[in-house]
């Protein structure tokens, strides 16, 4: 929808949202971030939407998984969080959720339905390649002091029986170059 901008701004000025925000009768600017055009055909007897708080301390990851609904992430407090997406064609997206729009962070982001995704505290990774082939972890940080508090809203509503945890052997064939990220987001259970 073109609402994200990497443009820097002067301190004290209002953030820019890229493409022209729509002025509506709400009294401010709005920007449609995810227009869901999905008809609810899967398990019609379910909640229209569900929402949770999600606290991810330093040193933790949200394991790679997928669900048949759109999941919108909202940043609330703490440090930025990175959402890793692996599409069925092998394409990888990394999106930083956080309060610093001028640094390219987004206060909100939606993962489309049926895409493999996981997340991690952004500052837990020192550097990486955008294709997932390189990942250098930062030194260990105190999880009591370093964390990301976000919210996740699913539409249609989340149901545990729809949740599919990724298995390394299954997703490695989708993006073999991304093995470092896959190992990071699919910890071994040994």
PDB file of C-alpha atoms in Angstrom:
ATOM      1  CA  UNK A   1       0.000   0.000   0.000  1.00  0.00           C
ATOM      2  CA  UNK A   2       3.031   2.307   0.001  1.00  0.00           C
ATOM      3  CA  UNK A   3       2.635   3.594   3.550  1.00  0.00           C
ATOM      4  CA  UNK A   4       6.181   2.825   4.674  1.00  0.00           C
ATOM      5  CA  UNK A   5       8.985   5.309   4.248  1.00  0.00           C
ATOM      6  CA  UNK A   6      12.721   5.080   4.888  1.00  0.00           C
ATOM      7  CA  UNK A   7      13.110   8.843   4.557  1.00  0.00           C
ATOM      8  CA  UNK A   8      14.871  10.532   7.457  1.00  0.00           C
ATOM      9  CA  UNK A   9      13.089  13.337   9.238  1.00  0.00           C
ATOM     10  CA  UNK A  10      14.081  16.180  11.492  1.00  0.00           C
ATOM     11  CA  UNK A  11      13.627  15.635  15.211  1.00  0.00           C
ATOM     12  CA  UNK A  12      10.315  17.071  16.319  1.00  0.00           C
ATOM     13  CA  UNK A  13       8.565  16.802  12.970  1.00  0.00           C
ATOM     14  CA  UNK A  14       5.687  14.443  12.405  1.00  0.00           C
ATOM     15  CA  UNK A  15       6.472  11.136  10.703  1.00  0.00           C
ATOM     16  CA  UNK A  16       5.812  10.694   7.007  1.00  0.00           C
ATOM     17  CA  UNK A  17       4.023   7.573   5.818  1.00  0.00           C
ATOM     18  CA  UNK A  18       5.303   7.472   2.226  1.00  0.00           C
ATOM     19  CA  UNK A  19       2.424   7.443  -0.249  1.00  0.00           C
ATOM     20  CA  UNK A  20      -0.255  10.013   0.424  1.00  0.00           C
ATOM     21  CA  UNK A  21      -2.190   9.103   3.538  1.00  0.00           C
ATOM     22  CA  UNK A  22      -5.929   9.385   3.184  1.00  0.00           C
ATOM     23  CA  UNK A  23      -7.519  12.219   5.096  1.00  0.00           C
ATOM     24  CA  UNK A  24     -10.773  11.026   6.565  1.00  0.00           C
ATOM     25  CA  UNK A  25     -13.322  12.379   8.990  1.00  0.00           C
ATOM     26  CA  UNK A  26     -11.481  10.762  11.915  1.00  0.00           C
ATOM     27  CA  UNK A  27      -9.608  14.009  12.488  1.00  0.00           C
ATOM     28  CA  UNK A  28      -6.198  12.739  11.342  1.00  0.00           C
ATOM     29  CA  UNK A  29      -4.389  10.891   8.597  1.00  0.00           C
ATOM     30  CA  UNK A  30      -4.892   7.190   8.027  1.00  0.00           C
ATOM     31  CA  UNK A  31      -3.002   4.724   5.908  1.00  0.00           C
ATOM     32  CA  UNK A  32      -4.456   1.341   4.963  1.00  0.00           C
ATOM     33  CA  UNK A  33      -1.723  -1.093   5.915  1.00  0.00           C
ATOM     34  CA  UNK A  34      -3.372  -4.438   5.139  1.00  0.00           C
ATOM     35  CA  UNK A  35      -6.673  -4.644   3.316  1.00  0.00           C
ATOM     36  CA  UNK A  36      -7.704  -8.267   3.780  1.00  0.00           C
ATOM     37  CA  UNK A  37      -9.681  -9.383   0.763  1.00  0.00           C
ATOM     38  CA  UNK A  38      -9.887 -12.941   2.074  1.00  0.00           C
ATOM     39  CA  UNK A  39     -13.303 -14.508   2.331  1.00  0.00           C
ATOM     40  CA  UNK A  40     -13.634 -16.659   5.419  1.00  0.00           C
ATOM     41  CA  UNK A  41     -14.110 -20.105   3.927  1.00  0.00           C
ATOM     42  CA  UNK A  42     -11.777 -22.113   6.189  1.00  0.00           C
ATOM     43  CA  UNK A  43     -13.578 -23.230   9.353  1.00  0.00           C
ATOM     44  CA  UNK A  44     -16.352 -20.677   9.064  1.00  0.00           C
ATOM     45  CA  UNK A  45     -17.403 -21.225  12.678  1.00  0.00           C
ATOM     46  CA  UNK A  46     -14.492 -19.286  14.186  1.00  0.00           C
ATOM     47  CA  UNK A  47     -13.730 -15.869  15.627  1.00  0.00           C
ATOM     48  CA  UNK A  48     -13.511 -13.074  13.082  1.00  0.00           C
ATOM     49  CA  UNK A  49     -10.326 -11.841  14.771  1.00  0.00           C
ATOM     50  CA  UNK A  50      -8.109 -12.592  17.788  1.00  0.00           C
ATOM     51  CA  UNK A  51      -5.460 -10.454  19.510  1.00  0.00           C
ATOM     52  CA  UNK A  52      -2.654 -11.204  21.984  1.00  0.00           C
ATOM     53  CA  UNK A  53       0.261  -9.489  23.711  1.00  0.00           C
ATOM     54  CA  UNK A  54       3.588 -11.189  22.937  1.00  0.00           C
ATOM     55  CA  UNK A  55       6.713 -10.611  25.062  1.00  0.00           C
ATOM     56  CA  UNK A  56       9.952 -11.830  23.500  1.00  0.00           C
ATOM     57  CA  UNK A  57      12.995 -11.462  25.780  1.00  0.00           C
ATOM     58  CA  UNK A  58      16.561 -11.189  24.473  1.00  0.00           C
ATOM     59  CA  UNK A  59      17.972 -14.600  23.610  1.00  0.00           C
ATOM     60  CA  UNK A  60      14.575 -15.973  22.556  1.00  0.00           C
ATOM     61  CA  UNK A  61      12.983 -16.529  19.165  1.00  0.00           C
ATOM     62  CA  UNK A  62       9.464 -17.055  17.930  1.00  0.00           C
ATOM     63  CA  UNK A  63       9.975 -20.318  16.049  1.00  0.00           C
ATOM     64  CA  UNK A  64       9.265 -20.568  12.347  1.00  0.00           C
ATOM     65  CA  UNK A  65       5.618 -21.489  11.785  1.00  0.00           C
ATOM     66  CA  UNK A  66       2.642 -20.707   9.589  1.00  0.00           C
ATOM     67  CA  UNK A  67      -1.082 -20.170  10.006  1.00  0.00           C
ATOM     68  CA  UNK A  68      -3.959 -19.778   7.504  1.00  0.00           C
ATOM     69  CA  UNK A  69      -4.754 -16.215   8.586  1.00  0.00           C
ATOM     70  CA  UNK A  70      -3.171 -12.790   8.250  1.00  0.00           C
ATOM     71  CA  UNK A  71      -1.224 -11.831  11.395  1.00  0.00           C
ATOM     72  CA  UNK A  72      -0.646  -8.145  12.097  1.00  0.00           C
ATOM     73  CA  UNK A  73       2.189  -7.284  14.486  1.00  0.00           C
ATOM     74  CA  UNK A  74       1.962  -4.058  16.533  1.00  0.00           C
ATOM     75  CA  UNK A  75       4.973  -2.615  18.397  1.00  0.00           C
ATOM     76  CA  UNK A  76       4.294  -1.511  21.987  1.00  0.00           C
ATOM     77  CA  UNK A  77       7.446  -1.267  24.105  1.00  0.00           C
ATOM     78  CA  UNK A  78      11.091  -2.228  24.468  1.00  0.00           C
ATOM     79  CA  UNK A  79      13.493  -2.971  21.655  1.00  0.00           C
ATOM     80  CA  UNK A  80      12.698  -3.529  17.977  1.00  0.00           C
ATOM     81  CA  UNK A  81      11.745  -7.002  16.791  1.00  0.00           C
ATOM     82  CA  UNK A  82      12.503  -8.524  13.380  1.00  0.00           C
ATOM     83  CA  UNK A  83       9.937 -10.666  11.562  1.00  0.00           C
ATOM     84  CA  UNK A  84      11.472 -13.243   9.182  1.00  0.00           C
ATOM     85  CA  UNK A  85       9.218 -14.532   6.379  1.00  0.00           C
ATOM     86  CA  UNK A  86       9.874 -17.461   4.054  1.00  0.00           C
ATOM     87  CA  UNK A  87       7.540 -17.664   1.062  1.00  0.00           C
ATOM     88  CA  UNK A  88       6.869 -20.905  -0.828  1.00  0.00           C
ATOM     89  CA  UNK A  89       8.910 -19.643  -3.811  1.00  0.00           C
ATOM     90  CA  UNK A  90      11.994 -19.238  -1.560  1.00  0.00           C
ATOM     91  CA  UNK A  91      11.699 -15.443  -1.280  1.00  0.00           C
ATOM     92  CA  UNK A  92      12.719 -14.080   2.137  1.00  0.00           C
ATOM     93  CA  UNK A  93      11.490 -10.875   3.787  1.00  0.00           C
ATOM     94  CA  UNK A  94      12.919  -9.344   6.963  1.00  0.00           C
ATOM     95  CA  UNK A  95      10.852  -6.553   8.522  1.00  0.00           C
ATOM     96  CA  UNK A  96      11.825  -4.600  11.636  1.00  0.00           C
ATOM     97  CA  UNK A  97       8.927  -3.686  13.928  1.00  0.00           C
ATOM     98  CA  UNK A  98       9.767  -0.759  16.195  1.00  0.00           C
ATOM     99  CA  UNK A  99       9.189   2.882  17.121  1.00  0.00           C
ATOM    100  CA  UNK A 100      11.863   4.520  14.946  1.00  0.00           C
ATOM    101  CA  UNK A 101      10.194   5.216  11.606  1.00  0.00           C
ATOM    102  CA  UNK A 102      13.137   7.400  10.544  1.00  0.00           C
ATOM    103  CA  UNK A 103      15.383   4.296  10.800  1.00  0.00           C
ATOM    104  CA  UNK A 104      13.069   2.260   8.567  1.00  0.00           C
ATOM    105  CA  UNK A 105      11.272   0.495  11.422  1.00  0.00           C
ATOM    106  CA  UNK A 106       7.534  -0.032  11.164  1.00  0.00           C
ATOM    107  CA  UNK A 107       5.112   0.347  14.082  1.00  0.00           C
ATOM    108  CA  UNK A 108       2.856  -2.287  12.489  1.00  0.00           C
ATOM    109  CA  UNK A 109       3.298  -5.031   9.908  1.00  0.00           C
ATOM    110  CA  UNK A 110       1.109  -7.832   8.522  1.00  0.00           C
ATOM    111  CA  UNK A 111       2.333 -11.302   7.572  1.00  0.00           C
ATOM    112  CA  UNK A 112       0.076 -12.772   4.857  1.00  0.00           C
ATOM    113  CA  UNK A 113      -1.723 -16.087   5.430  1.00  0.00           C
ATOM    114  CA  UNK A 114       0.144 -19.376   4.856  1.00  0.00           C
ATOM    115  CA  UNK A 115       3.651 -17.847   4.882  1.00  0.00           C
ATOM    116  CA  UNK A 116       6.343 -19.384   7.107  1.00  0.00           C
ATOM    117  CA  UNK A 117       7.413 -16.785   9.674  1.00  0.00           C
ATOM    118  CA  UNK A 118       9.210 -16.326  12.963  1.00  0.00           C
ATOM    119  CA  UNK A 119      10.695 -13.419  14.862  1.00  0.00           C
ATOM    120  CA  UNK A 120      13.575 -12.397  17.099  1.00  0.00           C
ATOM    121  CA  UNK A 121      14.734  -9.336  19.052  1.00  0.00           C
ATOM    122  CA  UNK A 122      16.520  -7.297  16.381  1.00  0.00           C
ATOM    123  CA  UNK A 123      19.517  -6.501  18.590  1.00  0.00           C
ATOM    124  CA  UNK A 124      20.179 -10.239  19.141  1.00  0.00           C
ATOM    125  CA  UNK A 125      21.611 -10.332  15.603  1.00  0.00           C
ATOM    126  CA  UNK A 126      24.702  -8.285  14.802  1.00  0.00           C
ATOM    127  CA  UNK A 127      24.577  -8.738  11.033  1.00  0.00           C
ATOM    128  CA  UNK A 128      22.975 -10.859   8.319  1.00  0.00           C
ATOM    129  CA  UNK A 129      22.631 -11.256   4.570  1.00  0.00           C
ATOM    130  CA  UNK A 130      19.209 -10.388   3.158  1.00  0.00           C
ATOM    131  CA  UNK A 131      19.017 -13.809   1.467  1.00  0.00           C
ATOM    132  CA  UNK A 132      19.455 -15.506   4.858  1.00  0.00           C
ATOM    133  CA  UNK A 133      22.829 -17.042   3.955  1.00  0.00           C
ATOM    134  CA  UNK A 134      24.744 -15.249   6.732  1.00  0.00           C
ATOM    135  CA  UNK A 135      23.709 -14.642  10.333  1.00  0.00           C
ATOM    136  CA  UNK A 136      26.022 -13.305  13.048  1.00  0.00           C
ATOM    137  CA  UNK A 137      24.559 -13.298  16.546  1.00  0.00           C
ATOM    138  CA  UNK A 138      25.260 -10.495  19.013  1.00  0.00           C
ATOM    139  CA  UNK A 139      26.749 -11.266  22.398  1.00  0.00           C
ATOM    140  CA  UNK A 140      24.301 -12.494  25.025  1.00  0.00           C
ATOM    141  CA  UNK A 141      22.147  -9.807  26.672  1.00  0.00           C
ATOM    142  CA  UNK A 142      20.169  -9.798  29.923  1.00  0.00           C
ATOM    143  CA  UNK A 143      16.579 -10.861  29.092  1.00  0.00           C
ATOM    144  CA  UNK A 144      15.265  -8.980  32.145  1.00  0.00           C
ATOM    145  CA  UNK A 145      16.516  -5.695  30.667  1.00  0.00           C
ATOM    146  CA  UNK A 146      16.255  -6.355  26.921  1.00  0.00           C
ATOM    147  CA  UNK A 147      12.933  -7.421  25.401  1.00  0.00           C
ATOM    148  CA  UNK A 148      10.303  -6.648  22.780  1.00  0.00           C
ATOM    149  CA  UNK A 149       6.638  -6.261  23.716  1.00  0.00           C
ATOM    150  CA  UNK A 150       4.360  -6.491  20.695  1.00  0.00           C
ATOM    151  CA  UNK A 151       0.787  -7.390  19.934  1.00  0.00           C
ATOM    152  CA  UNK A 152      -0.423  -9.857  17.317  1.00  0.00           C
ATOM    153  CA  UNK A 153      -3.861  -9.652  15.721  1.00  0.00           C
ATOM    154  CA  UNK A 154      -5.067 -12.489  13.486  1.00  0.00           C
ATOM    155  CA  UNK A 155      -7.915 -12.335  10.993  1.00  0.00           C
ATOM    156  CA  UNK A 156      -9.715 -14.642  10.702  1.00  0.00           C
ATOM    157  CA  UNK A 157      -9.142 -15.590  14.323  1.00  0.00           C
ATOM    158  CA  UNK A 158      -6.215 -17.784  15.389  1.00  0.00           C
ATOM    159  CA  UNK A 159      -6.958 -21.404  16.292  1.00  0.00           C
ATOM    160  CA  UNK A 160      -4.255 -23.716  17.677  1.00  0.00           C
ATOM    161  CA  UNK A 161      -5.282 -26.619  15.452  1.00  0.00           C
ATOM    162  CA  UNK A 162      -4.341 -24.487  12.390  1.00  0.00           C
ATOM    163  CA  UNK A 163      -0.832 -23.761  13.740  1.00  0.00           C
ATOM    164  CA  UNK A 164       1.943 -25.585  11.843  1.00  0.00           C
ATOM    165  CA  UNK A 165       5.469 -25.606  13.310  1.00  0.00           C
ATOM    166  CA  UNK A 166       8.232 -25.758  10.683  1.00  0.00           C
ATOM    167  CA  UNK A 167      10.495 -28.784  10.474  1.00  0.00           C
ATOM    168  CA  UNK A 168      14.020 -28.006   9.306  1.00  0.00           C
ATOM    169  CA  UNK A 169      14.071 -30.843   6.754  1.00  0.00           C
ATOM    170  CA  UNK A 170      10.834 -29.599   5.158  1.00  0.00           C
ATOM    171  CA  UNK A 171      11.673 -25.882   4.773  1.00  0.00           C
ATOM    172  CA  UNK A 172      15.374 -26.232   3.949  1.00  0.00           C
ATOM    173  CA  UNK A 173      14.448 -27.306   0.405  1.00  0.00           C
ATOM    174  CA  UNK A 174      12.489 -24.056  -0.083  1.00  0.00           C
ATOM    175  CA  UNK A 175      15.498 -21.808   0.668  1.00  0.00           C
ATOM    176  CA  UNK A 176      18.734 -23.819   1.014  1.00  0.00           C
ATOM    177  CA  UNK A 177      20.902 -20.670   1.147  1.00  0.00           C
ATOM    178  CA  UNK A 178      18.972 -19.499   4.218  1.00  0.00           C
ATOM    179  CA  UNK A 179      20.195 -22.388   6.375  1.00  0.00           C
ATOM    180  CA  UNK A 180      21.748 -20.088   9.058  1.00  0.00           C
ATOM    181  CA  UNK A 181      18.408 -18.315   9.589  1.00  0.00           C
ATOM    182  CA  UNK A 182      16.460 -21.564   9.455  1.00  0.00           C
ATOM    183  CA  UNK A 183      18.700 -23.098  12.149  1.00  0.00           C
ATOM    184  CA  UNK A 184      18.274 -19.933  14.230  1.00  0.00           C
ATOM    185  CA  UNK A 185      14.455 -19.994  13.992  1.00  0.00           C
ATOM    186  CA  UNK A 186      14.029 -23.778  14.150  1.00  0.00           C
ATOM    187  CA  UNK A 187      16.121 -24.690  17.195  1.00  0.00           C
ATOM    188  CA  UNK A 188      17.022 -28.361  17.387  1.00  0.00           C
ATOM    189  CA  UNK A 189      15.154 -30.357  20.002  1.00  0.00           C
ATOM    190  CA  UNK A 190      18.125 -32.597  20.844  1.00  0.00           C
TER     191      UNK A 190
END
